[in-house]
Coordinates of C-alpha atoms in Angstrom, one line a residue:
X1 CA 104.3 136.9 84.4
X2 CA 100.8 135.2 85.2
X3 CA 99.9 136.7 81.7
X4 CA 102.4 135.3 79.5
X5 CA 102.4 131.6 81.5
X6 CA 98.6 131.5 80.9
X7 CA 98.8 132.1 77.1
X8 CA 101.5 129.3 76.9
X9 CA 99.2 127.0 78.8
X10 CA 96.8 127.7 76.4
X11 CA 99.1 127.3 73.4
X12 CA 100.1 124.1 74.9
X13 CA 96.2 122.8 75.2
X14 CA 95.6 124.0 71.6
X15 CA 98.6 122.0 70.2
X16 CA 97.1 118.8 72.4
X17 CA 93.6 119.2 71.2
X18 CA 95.1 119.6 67.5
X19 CA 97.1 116.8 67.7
X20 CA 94.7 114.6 69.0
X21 CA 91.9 115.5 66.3
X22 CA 94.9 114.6 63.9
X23 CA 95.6 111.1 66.2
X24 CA 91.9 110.3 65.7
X25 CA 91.1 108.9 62.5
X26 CA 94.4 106.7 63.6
X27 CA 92.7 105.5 66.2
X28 CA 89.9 104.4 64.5
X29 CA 91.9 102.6 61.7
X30 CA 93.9 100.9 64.8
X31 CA 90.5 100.2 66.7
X32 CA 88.4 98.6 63.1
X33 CA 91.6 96.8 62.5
X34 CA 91.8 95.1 66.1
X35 CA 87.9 94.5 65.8
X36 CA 88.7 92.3 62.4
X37 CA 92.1 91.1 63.0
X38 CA 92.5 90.9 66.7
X39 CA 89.0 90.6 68.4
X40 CA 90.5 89.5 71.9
X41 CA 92.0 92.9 72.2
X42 CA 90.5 95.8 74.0
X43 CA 92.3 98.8 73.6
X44 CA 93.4 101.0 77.1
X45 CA 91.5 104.4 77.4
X46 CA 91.8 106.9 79.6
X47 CA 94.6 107.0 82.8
X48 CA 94.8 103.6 82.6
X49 CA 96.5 104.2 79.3
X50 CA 99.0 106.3 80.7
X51 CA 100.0 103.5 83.1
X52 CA 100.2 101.2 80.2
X53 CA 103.4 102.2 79.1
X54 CA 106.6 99.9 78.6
X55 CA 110.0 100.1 79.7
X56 CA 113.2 99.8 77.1
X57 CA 113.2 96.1 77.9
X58 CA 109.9 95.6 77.2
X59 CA 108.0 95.3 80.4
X60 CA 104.8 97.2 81.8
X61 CA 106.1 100.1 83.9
X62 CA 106.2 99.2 87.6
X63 CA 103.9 101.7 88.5
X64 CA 102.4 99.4 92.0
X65 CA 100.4 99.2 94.5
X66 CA 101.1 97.0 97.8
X67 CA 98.6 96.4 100.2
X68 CA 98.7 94.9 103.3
X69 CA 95.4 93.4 105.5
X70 CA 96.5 91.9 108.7
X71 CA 93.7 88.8 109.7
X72 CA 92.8 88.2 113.6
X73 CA 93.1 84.2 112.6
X74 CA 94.2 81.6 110.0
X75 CA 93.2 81.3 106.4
X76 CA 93.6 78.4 104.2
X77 CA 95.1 79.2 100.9
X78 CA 93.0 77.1 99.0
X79 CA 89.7 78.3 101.0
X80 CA 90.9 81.6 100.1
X81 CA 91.5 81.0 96.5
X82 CA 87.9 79.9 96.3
X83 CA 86.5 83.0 98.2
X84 CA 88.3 85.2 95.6
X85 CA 87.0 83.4 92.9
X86 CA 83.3 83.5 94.0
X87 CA 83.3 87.0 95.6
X88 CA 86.0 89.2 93.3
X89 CA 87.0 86.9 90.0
X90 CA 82.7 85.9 89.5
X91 CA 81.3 89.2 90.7
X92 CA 79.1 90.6 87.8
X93 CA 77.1 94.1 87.5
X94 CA 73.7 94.1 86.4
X95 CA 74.5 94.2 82.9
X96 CA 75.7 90.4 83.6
X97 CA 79.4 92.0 82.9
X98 CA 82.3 90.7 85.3
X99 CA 83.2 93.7 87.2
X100 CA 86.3 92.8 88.0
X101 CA 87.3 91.5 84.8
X102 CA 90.8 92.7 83.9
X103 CA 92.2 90.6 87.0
X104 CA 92.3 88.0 84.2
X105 CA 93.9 90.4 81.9
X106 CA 97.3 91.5 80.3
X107 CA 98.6 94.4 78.5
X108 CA 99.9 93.8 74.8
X109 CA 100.6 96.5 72.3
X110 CA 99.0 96.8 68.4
X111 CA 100.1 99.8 66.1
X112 CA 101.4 101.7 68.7
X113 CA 98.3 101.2 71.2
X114 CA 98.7 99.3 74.6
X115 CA 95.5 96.8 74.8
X116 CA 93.6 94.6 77.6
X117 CA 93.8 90.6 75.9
X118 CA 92.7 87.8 78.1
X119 CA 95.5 85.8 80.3
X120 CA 96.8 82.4 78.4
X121 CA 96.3 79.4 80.7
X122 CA 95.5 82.0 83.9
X123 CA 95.7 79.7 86.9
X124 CA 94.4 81.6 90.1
X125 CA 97.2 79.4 91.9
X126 CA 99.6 81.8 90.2
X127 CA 98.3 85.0 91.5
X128 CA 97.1 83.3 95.0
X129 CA 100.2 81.4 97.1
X130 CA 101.1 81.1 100.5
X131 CA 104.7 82.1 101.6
X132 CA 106.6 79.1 102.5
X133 CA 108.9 79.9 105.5
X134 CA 111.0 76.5 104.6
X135 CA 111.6 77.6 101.4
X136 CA 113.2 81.0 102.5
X137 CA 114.9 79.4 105.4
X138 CA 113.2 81.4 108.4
X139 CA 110.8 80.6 111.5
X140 CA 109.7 84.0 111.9
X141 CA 108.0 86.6 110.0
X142 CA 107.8 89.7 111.9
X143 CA 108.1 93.5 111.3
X144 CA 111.3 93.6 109.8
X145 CA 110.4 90.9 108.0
X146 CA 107.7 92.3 106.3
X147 CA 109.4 95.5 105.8
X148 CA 112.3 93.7 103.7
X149 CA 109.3 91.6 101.9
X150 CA 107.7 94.2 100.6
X151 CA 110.7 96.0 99.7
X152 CA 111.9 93.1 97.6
X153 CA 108.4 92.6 96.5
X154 CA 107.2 96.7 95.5
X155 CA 110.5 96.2 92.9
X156 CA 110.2 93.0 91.6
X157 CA 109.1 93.1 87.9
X158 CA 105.7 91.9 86.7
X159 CA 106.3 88.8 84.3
X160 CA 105.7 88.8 80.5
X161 CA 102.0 87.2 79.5
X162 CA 100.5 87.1 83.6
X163 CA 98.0 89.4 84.6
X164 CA 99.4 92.6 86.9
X165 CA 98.4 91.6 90.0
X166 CA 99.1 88.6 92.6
X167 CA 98.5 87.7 96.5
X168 CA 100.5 86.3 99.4
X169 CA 99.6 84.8 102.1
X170 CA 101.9 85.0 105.3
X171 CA 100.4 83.0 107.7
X172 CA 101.6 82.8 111.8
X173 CA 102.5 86.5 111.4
X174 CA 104.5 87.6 114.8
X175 CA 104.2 84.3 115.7
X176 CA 100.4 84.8 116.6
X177 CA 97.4 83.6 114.9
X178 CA 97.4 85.8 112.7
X179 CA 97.5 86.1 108.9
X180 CA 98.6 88.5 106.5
X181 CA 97.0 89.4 103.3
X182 CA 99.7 91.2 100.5
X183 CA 98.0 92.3 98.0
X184 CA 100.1 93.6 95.0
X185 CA 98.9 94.9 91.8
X186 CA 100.2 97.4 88.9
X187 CA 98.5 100.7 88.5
X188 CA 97.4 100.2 85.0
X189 CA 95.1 97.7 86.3
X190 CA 93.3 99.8 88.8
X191 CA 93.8 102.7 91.1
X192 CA 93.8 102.4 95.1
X193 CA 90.1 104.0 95.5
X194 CA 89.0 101.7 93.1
X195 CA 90.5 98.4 95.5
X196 CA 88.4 99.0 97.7
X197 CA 85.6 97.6 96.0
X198 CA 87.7 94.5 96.2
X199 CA 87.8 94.2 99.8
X200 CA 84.1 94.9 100.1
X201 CA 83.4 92.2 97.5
X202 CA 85.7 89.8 99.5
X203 CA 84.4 90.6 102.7
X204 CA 80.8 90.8 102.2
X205 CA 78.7 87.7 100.9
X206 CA 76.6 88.7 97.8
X207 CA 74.4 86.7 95.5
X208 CA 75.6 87.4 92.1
X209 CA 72.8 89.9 90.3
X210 CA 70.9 88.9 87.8
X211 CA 71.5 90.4 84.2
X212 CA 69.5 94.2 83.9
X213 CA 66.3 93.9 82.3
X214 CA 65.9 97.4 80.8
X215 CA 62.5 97.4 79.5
X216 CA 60.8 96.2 82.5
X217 CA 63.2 98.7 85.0
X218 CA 60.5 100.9 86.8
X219 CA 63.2 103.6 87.0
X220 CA 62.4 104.3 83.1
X221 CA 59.1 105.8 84.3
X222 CA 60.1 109.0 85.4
X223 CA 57.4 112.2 85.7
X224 CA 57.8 115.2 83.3
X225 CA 59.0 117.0 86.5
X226 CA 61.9 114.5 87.0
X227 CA 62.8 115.2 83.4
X228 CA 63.1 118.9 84.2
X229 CA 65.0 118.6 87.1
X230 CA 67.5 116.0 85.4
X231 CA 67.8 118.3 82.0
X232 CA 68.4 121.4 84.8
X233 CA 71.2 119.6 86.2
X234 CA 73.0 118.6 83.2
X235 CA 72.9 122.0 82.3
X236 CA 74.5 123.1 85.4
X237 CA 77.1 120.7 85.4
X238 CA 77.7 121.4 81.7
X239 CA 78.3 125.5 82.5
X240 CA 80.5 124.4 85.2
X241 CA 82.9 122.2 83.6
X242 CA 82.9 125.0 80.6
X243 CA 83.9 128.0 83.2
X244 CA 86.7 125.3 84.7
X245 CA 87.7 124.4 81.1
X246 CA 88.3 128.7 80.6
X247 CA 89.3 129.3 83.6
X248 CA 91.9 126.5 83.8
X249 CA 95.0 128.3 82.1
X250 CA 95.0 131.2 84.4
X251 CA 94.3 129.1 87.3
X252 CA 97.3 126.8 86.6
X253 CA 99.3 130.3 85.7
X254 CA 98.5 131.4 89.1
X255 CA 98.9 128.4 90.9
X256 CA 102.4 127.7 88.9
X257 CA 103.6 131.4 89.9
X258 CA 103.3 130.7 93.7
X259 CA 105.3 127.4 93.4
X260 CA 108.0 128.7 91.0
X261 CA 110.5 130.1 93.8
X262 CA 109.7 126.7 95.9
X263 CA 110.8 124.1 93.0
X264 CA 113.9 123.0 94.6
X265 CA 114.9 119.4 94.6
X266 CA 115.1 118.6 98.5
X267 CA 118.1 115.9 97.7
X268 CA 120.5 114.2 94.6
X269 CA 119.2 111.4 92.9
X270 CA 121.9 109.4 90.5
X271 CA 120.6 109.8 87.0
X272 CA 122.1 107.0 85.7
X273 CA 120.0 104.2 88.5
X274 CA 116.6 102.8 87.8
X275 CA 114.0 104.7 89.2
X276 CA 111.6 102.0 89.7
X277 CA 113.5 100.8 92.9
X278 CA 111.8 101.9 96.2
X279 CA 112.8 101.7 99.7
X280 CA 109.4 101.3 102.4
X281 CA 108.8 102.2 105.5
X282 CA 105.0 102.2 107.6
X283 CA 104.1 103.9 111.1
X284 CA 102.4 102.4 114.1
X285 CA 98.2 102.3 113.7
X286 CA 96.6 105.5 115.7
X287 CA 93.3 106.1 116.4
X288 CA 91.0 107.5 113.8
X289 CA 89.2 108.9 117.2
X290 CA 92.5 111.2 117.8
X291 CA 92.5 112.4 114.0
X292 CA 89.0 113.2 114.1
X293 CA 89.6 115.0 117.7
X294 CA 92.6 117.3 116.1
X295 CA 90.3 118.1 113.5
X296 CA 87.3 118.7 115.6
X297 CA 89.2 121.2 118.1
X298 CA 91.9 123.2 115.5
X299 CA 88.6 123.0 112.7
X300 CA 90.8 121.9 109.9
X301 CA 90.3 118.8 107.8
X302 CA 90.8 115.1 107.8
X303 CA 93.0 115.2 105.8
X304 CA 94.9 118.3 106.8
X305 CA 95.7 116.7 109.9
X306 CA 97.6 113.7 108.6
X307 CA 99.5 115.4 106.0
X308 CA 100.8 118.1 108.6
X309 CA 101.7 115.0 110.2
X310 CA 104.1 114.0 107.4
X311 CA 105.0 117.4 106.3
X312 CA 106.5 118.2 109.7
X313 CA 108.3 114.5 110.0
X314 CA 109.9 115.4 106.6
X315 CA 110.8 119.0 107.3
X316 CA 112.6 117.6 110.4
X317 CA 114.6 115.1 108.8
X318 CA 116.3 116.7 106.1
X319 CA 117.0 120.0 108.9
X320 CA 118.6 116.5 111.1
X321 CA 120.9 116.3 108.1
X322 CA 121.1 119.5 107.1
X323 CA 119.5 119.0 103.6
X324 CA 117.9 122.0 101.6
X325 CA 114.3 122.9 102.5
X326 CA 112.1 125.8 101.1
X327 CA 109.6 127.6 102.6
X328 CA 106.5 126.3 100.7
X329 CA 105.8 122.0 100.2
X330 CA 104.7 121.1 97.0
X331 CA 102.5 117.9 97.2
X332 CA 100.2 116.0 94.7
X333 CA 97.2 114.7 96.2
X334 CA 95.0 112.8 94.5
X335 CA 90.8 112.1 94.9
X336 CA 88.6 109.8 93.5
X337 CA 85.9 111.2 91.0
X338 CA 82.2 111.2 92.5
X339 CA 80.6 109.4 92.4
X340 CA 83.3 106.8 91.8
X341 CA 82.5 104.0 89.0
X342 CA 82.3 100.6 90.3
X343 CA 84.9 97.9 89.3
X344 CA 88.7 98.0 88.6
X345 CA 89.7 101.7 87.1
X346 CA 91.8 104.5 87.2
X347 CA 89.3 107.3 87.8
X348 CA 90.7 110.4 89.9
X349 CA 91.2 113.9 89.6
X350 CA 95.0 114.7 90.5
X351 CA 95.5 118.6 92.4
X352 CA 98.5 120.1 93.8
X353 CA 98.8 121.8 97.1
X354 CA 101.2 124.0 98.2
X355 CA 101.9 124.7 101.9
X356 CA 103.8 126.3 104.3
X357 CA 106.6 124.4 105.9
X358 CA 108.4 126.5 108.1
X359 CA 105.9 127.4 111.2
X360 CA 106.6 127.9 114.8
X361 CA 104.3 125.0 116.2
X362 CA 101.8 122.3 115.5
X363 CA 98.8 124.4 115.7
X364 CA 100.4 127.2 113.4
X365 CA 101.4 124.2 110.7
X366 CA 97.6 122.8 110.9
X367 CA 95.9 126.2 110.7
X368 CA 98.3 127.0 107.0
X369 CA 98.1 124.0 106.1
X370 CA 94.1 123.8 105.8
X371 CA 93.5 126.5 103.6
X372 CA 95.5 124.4 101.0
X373 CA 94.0 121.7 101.4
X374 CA 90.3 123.9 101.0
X375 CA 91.7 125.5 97.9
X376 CA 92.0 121.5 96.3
X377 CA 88.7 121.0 97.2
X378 CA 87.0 123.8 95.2
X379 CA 90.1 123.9 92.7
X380 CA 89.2 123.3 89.0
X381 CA 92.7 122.8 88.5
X382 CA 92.6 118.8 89.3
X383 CA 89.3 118.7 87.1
X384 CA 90.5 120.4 83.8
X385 CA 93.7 117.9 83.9
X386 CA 91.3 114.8 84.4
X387 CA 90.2 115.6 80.9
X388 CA 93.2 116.8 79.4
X389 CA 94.6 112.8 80.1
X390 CA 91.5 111.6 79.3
X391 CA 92.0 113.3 75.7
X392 CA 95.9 112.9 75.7
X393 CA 95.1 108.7 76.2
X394 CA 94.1 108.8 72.4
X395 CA 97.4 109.5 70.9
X396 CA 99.6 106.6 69.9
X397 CA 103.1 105.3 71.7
X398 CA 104.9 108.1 74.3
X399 CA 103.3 111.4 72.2
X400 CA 100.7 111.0 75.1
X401 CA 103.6 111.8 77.8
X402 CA 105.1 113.9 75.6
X403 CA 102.4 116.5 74.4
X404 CA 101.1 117.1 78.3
X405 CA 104.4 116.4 80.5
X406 CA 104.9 120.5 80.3
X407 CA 101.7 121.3 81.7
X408 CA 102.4 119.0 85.1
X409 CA 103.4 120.2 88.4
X410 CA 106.8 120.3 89.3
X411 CA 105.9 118.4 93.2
X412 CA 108.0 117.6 96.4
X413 CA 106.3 114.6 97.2
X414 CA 102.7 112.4 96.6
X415 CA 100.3 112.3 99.2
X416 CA 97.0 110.1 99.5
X417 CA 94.5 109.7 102.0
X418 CA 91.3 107.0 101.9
X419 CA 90.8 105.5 105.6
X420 CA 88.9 102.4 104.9
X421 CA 86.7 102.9 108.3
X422 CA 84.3 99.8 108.0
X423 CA 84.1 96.6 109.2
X424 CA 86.1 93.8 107.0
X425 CA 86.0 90.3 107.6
X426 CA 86.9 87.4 105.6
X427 CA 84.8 84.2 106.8
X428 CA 84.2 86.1 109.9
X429 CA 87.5 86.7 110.5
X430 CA 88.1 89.9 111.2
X431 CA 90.7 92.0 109.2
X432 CA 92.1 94.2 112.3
X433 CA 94.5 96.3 110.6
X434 CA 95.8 97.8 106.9
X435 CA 98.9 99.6 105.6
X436 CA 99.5 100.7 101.8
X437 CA 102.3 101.8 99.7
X438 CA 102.4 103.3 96.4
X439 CA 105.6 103.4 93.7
X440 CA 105.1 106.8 91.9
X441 CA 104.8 107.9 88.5
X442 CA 106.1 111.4 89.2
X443 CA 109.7 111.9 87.8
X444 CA 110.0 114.7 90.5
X445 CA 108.2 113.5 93.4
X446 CA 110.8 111.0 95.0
X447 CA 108.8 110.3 97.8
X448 CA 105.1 109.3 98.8
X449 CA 102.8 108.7 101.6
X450 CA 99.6 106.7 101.7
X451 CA 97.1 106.7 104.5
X452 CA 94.7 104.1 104.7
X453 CA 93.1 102.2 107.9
X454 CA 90.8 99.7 108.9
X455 CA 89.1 99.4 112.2
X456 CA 88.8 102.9 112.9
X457 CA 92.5 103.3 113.1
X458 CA 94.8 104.4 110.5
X459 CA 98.8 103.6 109.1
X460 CA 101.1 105.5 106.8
X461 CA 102.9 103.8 104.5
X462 CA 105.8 105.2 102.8
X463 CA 108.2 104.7 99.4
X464 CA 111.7 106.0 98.5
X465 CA 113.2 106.1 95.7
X466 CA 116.4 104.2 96.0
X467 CA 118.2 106.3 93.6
X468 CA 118.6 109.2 96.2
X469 CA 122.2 109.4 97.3
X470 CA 122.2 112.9 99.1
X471 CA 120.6 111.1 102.0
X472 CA 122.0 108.5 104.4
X473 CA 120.9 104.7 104.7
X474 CA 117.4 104.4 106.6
X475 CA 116.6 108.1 105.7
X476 CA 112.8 107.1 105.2
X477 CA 112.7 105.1 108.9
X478 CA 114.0 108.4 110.2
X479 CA 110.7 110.3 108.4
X480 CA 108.6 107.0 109.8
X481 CA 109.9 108.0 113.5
X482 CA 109.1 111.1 113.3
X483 CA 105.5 110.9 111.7
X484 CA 105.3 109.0 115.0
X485 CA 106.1 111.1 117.3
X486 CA 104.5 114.3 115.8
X487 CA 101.0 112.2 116.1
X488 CA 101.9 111.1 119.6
X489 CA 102.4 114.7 120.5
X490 CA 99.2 116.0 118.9
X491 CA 97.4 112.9 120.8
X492 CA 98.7 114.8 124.0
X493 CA 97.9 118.0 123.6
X494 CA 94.2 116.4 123.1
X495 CA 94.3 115.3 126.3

């Protein structure tokens, strides 16, 4: 069986890599034409391409991200919209490039291409506001508050000609002085590793670099030795990514026979409702000290420990309202390349885990769970598929979707993890708290959770798709409570 899935794998990478040496000389007919014709354009390469896409109405997919920063004080809008201008909007590499660039950017589409052209009239005070409580006729913003914002807010569609992203600024959160920072933004635009080079920007006061003067760079004088070394290396690397590229089809084969009995839709979705609607739900913050504890005394991962977390909340759940489970989760989870490039892009490998999900206790679940999680680590899988989009992102309209949708994953659910474990302030005001949520691209993978945390504490966020009508109303507060309580538990047993 492994045998004959491998050579269609590799039939399947064939007809991709002779497709796009056919889709080439189209692309550079499309690309000398923009260069003459349409000079403002910049064409989308790579994953961001594939999140470039348009729906039947027109509109950029609503692939988002949502972000939330909770501030220990008050921030003036307008103070603000200067800070993100200096810090994020003006920040430039040493090249004299603006690193964060596309924030000024939309998505338009020539001859079949999606391409980056520059904002008409962009007005930061269209992308910046303040929520106005008269306006919406309340007093109070609190938790379920924010919970219906960002609901209403994750499913809102981007409008025609603006640039994908926007902020809001809730100020008097909880009553307290306190201010929250909602950051929203559309994945073809950037990925979540990549935001974080916002927040650093915002947070950390930097003189702007001065252009790179290559000829005068002292790094240029490197020894013959250095040379050596580097050309070693690059041969390395090289024979690596050549054995992952061979090896790839029977690793996928492999990894595709394990998951085939386990590819059960956990609930009913109704085909005929948008897909692109989510419901959200986030946890309390816990300590990263208690994560870090778990991980220290059962010698598992980081990571491991948090997604048991979720894995056990769900398996509970759908056993509460006695929905289908299997006994192996299917997850995506995603990583950032490394070293990650600086600025706004979609660079990470995407890998699939599989896992056990029926165990007898906590320890049991984290002790399965990790060799998973080790097998994504050294797995060329996630690697081999980085380029396969890369390549896929020259073809024209949906044949990119098209040629390398049968080579994805069939997955259960999406699952991301980057703790953001520094100190953030904004004008010394310290940023106390963060919660994420992402809206998935997965036609499969109804539901996600994103970790993320500031402070040394960390917060799951989590999306639903609303099109799910096997499970009852509040179904993903239900998975919420019980992420809770399975961390609570593990924070005992510590003890």
């Amino acid at each position: 069986m492994i045998f004959f899935q491998a050579i269609k794998i590799i039939l399947r990478c064939l007809l991709l890599v002779f497709v796009t040496l056919l889709a080439l000389p189209y692309r550079f007919f499309v690309f000398t034409l923009a260069k003459i014709f349409r000079p403002e354009l910049e064409l989308s390469t790579g994953l961001t391409r594939h999140c470039s896409s348009t729906e039947s109405d027109g509109s950029v997919t609503p692939v988002n991200i949502v972000v939330v920063l909770t501030v220990d004080g008050r921030l003036n809008v307008d103070e603000f919209r200067d800070l993100f201008y200096t810090r994020v909007l003006q920040k430039r590499d040493r090249q004299g490039n603006l690193m964060f660039g596309k924030f000024y950017k939309t998505i338009t589409h020539f001859l079949g291409y999606p391409c980056w052209t520059r904002e008409k009239n962009f007005d930061l005070a269209n992308h910046i506001v303040e929520f106005d409580y008269h306006l919406e006729g309340i007093n109070c913003f609190d938790e379920n508050r924010l919970t219906t914002f960002l609901t209403k807010l994750m499913n809102e569609r981007w409008v025609g000609g603006k640039s994908y992203w926007n902020i809001t600024l809730v100020p008097d959160y909880n009553e307290e002085v306190t201010t929250l920072i909602i950051l929203k933004w559309q994945h073809a635009l950037a990925d979540g590793f990549s935001m974080r080079s916002v927040l650093e920007a915002l947070s950390v006061h930097e003189t702007l670099p001065m252009p790179w003067d290559r000829k005068n760079d002292s790094r240029n004088v490197k020894s013959l030795k250095n040379n050596i070394q580097l050309a070693t290396q690059m041969l390395k690397n090289f024979w690596k990514t050549l054995r992952s590229i061979l090896l790839f089809p029977y690793h996928l084969a492999s990894f595709k026979a394990k998951a085939a009995s386990h590819e059960v839709n956990l609930w009913v979705t109704d085909v005929n409702a948008r897909r692109d609607e989510y419901e959200i739900s986030f946890t309390k913050s816990f300590p990263a000290d208690a994560i870090k504890a778990a991980q220290a005394k059962f010698g598992v991962g980081f990571q491991t420990v948090l997604f048991t977390a979720v894995s056990a909340a769900l398996e509970r759940a759908l056993k509460k309202y006695n929905l289908p489970t299997v006994n192996m989760l299917l997850a995506d989870y995603s990583k950032p390349v490394l070293p990650h490039p600086k600025g706004l892009t979609n660079s990470f490998y995407v890998g699939h885990i599989l896992v056990p999900w029926k165990v007898n206790s906590t320890e049991d679940r984290l002790r399965k769970t990790e060799p998973s999680f080790q097998k994504h680590r050294l797995s060329t899988i996630s690697t081999v598929f980085f380029y396969i989009l890369e390549m896929s992102a020259i073809l024209p309209g949906k044949l990119s979707w098209m040629i390398t949708y049968p080579l994805f994953q069939f997955v259960h659910m999406v699952f991301t993890s980057f703790p953001y474990m520094g100190e953030v302030s904004l004008n010394n005001v310290r940023v106390s708290d963060t919660v994420s949520f992402f809206a998935t691209p997965f036609h499969s993978a109804d539901f996600t959770a994103v970790v993320t945390g500031s402070l040394n504490q960390i917060r799951f966020g989590l999306t639903l798709r609303k099109n799910i009508f096997s499970c009852p109303p509040g179904f993903i507060h239900v998975i919420c409570a019980y992420i809770e309580e399975e961390l609570e538990q593990l924070c005992v047993s510590l003890k």
